[in-house]
PDB file of C-alpha atoms in Angstrom:
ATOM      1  CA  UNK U   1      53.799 145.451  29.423  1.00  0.00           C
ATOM      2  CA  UNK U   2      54.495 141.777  30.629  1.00  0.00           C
ATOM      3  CA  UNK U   3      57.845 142.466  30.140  1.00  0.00           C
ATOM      4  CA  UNK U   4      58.130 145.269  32.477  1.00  0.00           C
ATOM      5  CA  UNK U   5      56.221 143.066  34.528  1.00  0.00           C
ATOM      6  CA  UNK U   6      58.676 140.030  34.260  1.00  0.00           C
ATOM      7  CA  UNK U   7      61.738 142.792  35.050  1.00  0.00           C
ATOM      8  CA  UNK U   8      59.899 143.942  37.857  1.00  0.00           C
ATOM      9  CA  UNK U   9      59.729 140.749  38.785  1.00  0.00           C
ATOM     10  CA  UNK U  10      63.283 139.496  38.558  1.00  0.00           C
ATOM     11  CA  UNK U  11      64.889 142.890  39.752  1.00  0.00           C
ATOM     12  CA  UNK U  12      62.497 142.119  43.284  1.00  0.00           C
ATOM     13  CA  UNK U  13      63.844 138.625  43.429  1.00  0.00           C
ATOM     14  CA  UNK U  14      67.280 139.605  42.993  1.00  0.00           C
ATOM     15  CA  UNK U  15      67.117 142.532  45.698  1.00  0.00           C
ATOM     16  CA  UNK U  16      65.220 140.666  48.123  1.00  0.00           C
ATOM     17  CA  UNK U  17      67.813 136.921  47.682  1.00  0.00           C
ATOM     18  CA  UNK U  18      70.776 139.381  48.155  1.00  0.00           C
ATOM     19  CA  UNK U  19      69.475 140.549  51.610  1.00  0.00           C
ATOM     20  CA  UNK U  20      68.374 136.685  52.105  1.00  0.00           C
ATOM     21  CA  UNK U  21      72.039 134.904  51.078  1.00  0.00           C
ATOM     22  CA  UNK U  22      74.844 135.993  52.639  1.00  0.00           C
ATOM     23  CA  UNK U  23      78.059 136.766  50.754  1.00  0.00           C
ATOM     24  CA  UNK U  24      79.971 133.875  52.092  1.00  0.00           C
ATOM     25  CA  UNK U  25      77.644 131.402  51.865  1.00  0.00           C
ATOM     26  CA  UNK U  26      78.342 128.226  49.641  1.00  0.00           C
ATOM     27  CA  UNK U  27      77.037 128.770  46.164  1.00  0.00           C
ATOM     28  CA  UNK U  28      75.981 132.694  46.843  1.00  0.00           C
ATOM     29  CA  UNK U  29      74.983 133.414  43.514  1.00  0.00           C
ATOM     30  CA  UNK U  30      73.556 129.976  42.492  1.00  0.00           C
ATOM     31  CA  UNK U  31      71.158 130.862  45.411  1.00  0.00           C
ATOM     32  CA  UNK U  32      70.308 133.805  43.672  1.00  0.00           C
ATOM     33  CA  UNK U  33      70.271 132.855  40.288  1.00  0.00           C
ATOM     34  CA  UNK U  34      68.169 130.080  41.472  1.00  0.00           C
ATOM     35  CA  UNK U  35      64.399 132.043  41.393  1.00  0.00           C
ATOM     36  CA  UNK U  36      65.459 134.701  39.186  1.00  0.00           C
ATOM     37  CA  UNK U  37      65.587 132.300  35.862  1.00  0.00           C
ATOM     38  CA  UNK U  38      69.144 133.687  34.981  1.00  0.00           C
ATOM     39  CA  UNK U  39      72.691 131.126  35.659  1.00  0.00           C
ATOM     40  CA  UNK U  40      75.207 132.344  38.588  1.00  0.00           C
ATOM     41  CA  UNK U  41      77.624 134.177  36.155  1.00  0.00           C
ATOM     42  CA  UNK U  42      75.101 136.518  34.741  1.00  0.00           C
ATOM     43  CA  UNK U  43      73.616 136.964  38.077  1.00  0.00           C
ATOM     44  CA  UNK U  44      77.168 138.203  39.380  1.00  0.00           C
ATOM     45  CA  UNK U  45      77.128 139.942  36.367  1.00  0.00           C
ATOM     46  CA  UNK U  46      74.525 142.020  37.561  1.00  0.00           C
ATOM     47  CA  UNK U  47      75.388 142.762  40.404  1.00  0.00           C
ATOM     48  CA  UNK U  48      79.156 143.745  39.493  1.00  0.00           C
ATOM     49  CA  UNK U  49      76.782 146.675  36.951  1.00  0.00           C
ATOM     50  CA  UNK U  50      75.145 147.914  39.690  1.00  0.00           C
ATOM     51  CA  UNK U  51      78.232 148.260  41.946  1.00  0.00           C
ATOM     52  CA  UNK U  52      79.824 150.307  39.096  1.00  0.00           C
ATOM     53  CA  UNK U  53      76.966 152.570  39.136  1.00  0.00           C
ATOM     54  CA  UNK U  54      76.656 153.209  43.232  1.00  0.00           C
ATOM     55  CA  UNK U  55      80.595 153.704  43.050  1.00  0.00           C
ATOM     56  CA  UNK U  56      79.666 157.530  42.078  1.00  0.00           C
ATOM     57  CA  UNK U  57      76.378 157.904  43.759  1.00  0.00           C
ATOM     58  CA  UNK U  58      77.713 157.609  46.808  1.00  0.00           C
ATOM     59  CA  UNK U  59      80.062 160.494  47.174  1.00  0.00           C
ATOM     60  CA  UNK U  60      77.367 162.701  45.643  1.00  0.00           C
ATOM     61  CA  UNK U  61      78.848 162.712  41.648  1.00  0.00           C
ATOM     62  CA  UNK U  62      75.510 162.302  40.218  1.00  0.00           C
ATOM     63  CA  UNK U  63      73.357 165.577  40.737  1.00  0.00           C
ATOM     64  CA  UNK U  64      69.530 164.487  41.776  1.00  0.00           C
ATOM     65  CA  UNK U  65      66.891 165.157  39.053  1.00  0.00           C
ATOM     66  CA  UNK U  66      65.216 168.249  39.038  1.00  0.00           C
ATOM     67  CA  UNK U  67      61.386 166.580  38.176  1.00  0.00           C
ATOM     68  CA  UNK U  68      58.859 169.516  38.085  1.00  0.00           C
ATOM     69  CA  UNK U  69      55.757 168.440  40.046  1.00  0.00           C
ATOM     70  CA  UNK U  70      53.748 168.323  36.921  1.00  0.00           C
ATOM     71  CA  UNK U  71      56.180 165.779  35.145  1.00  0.00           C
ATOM     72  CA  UNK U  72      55.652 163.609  38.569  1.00  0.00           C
ATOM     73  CA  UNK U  73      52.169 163.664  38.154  1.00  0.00           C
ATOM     74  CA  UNK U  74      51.691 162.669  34.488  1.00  0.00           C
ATOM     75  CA  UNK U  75      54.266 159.467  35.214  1.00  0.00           C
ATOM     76  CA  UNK U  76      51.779 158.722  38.124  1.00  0.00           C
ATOM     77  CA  UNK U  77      48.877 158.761  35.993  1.00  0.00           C
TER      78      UNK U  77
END
């Protein structure tokens, strides 16, 4: 469980330092690395992954889930 805590964790830092840096600033992904425990090139890393997988989201290439309510409810519980 602490690990899924400790991703949590890092996947919040890294969300909330991208909307904090801005792109051009000087030493972008140092500044983002910085909190998250990881160097700059595996932070960029990162990033580039979850680029690739928005790149087909966004014209609508991956179908939305079909959860049944119960199967919602038991992951709640």
């Amino acid at each position: 469980m602490r690990m899924v805590s400790s991703q949590l964790q890092g996947n919040y830092w890294f969300m909330n330092s991208l909307a904090v840096f801005d792109k051009d600033t000087a030493n972008h992904w140092d500044n983002v690395a910085e909190g998250w425990r990881k160097n700059s090139e595996e932070v960029n890393k990162h990033y580039e992954l979850l680029v690739e997988d928005i790149i087909p989201i966004e014209p609508g290439q991956v179908p939305f889930s079909d959860y049944k309510k119960t199967e919602v409810r038991e992951c709640i519980n």
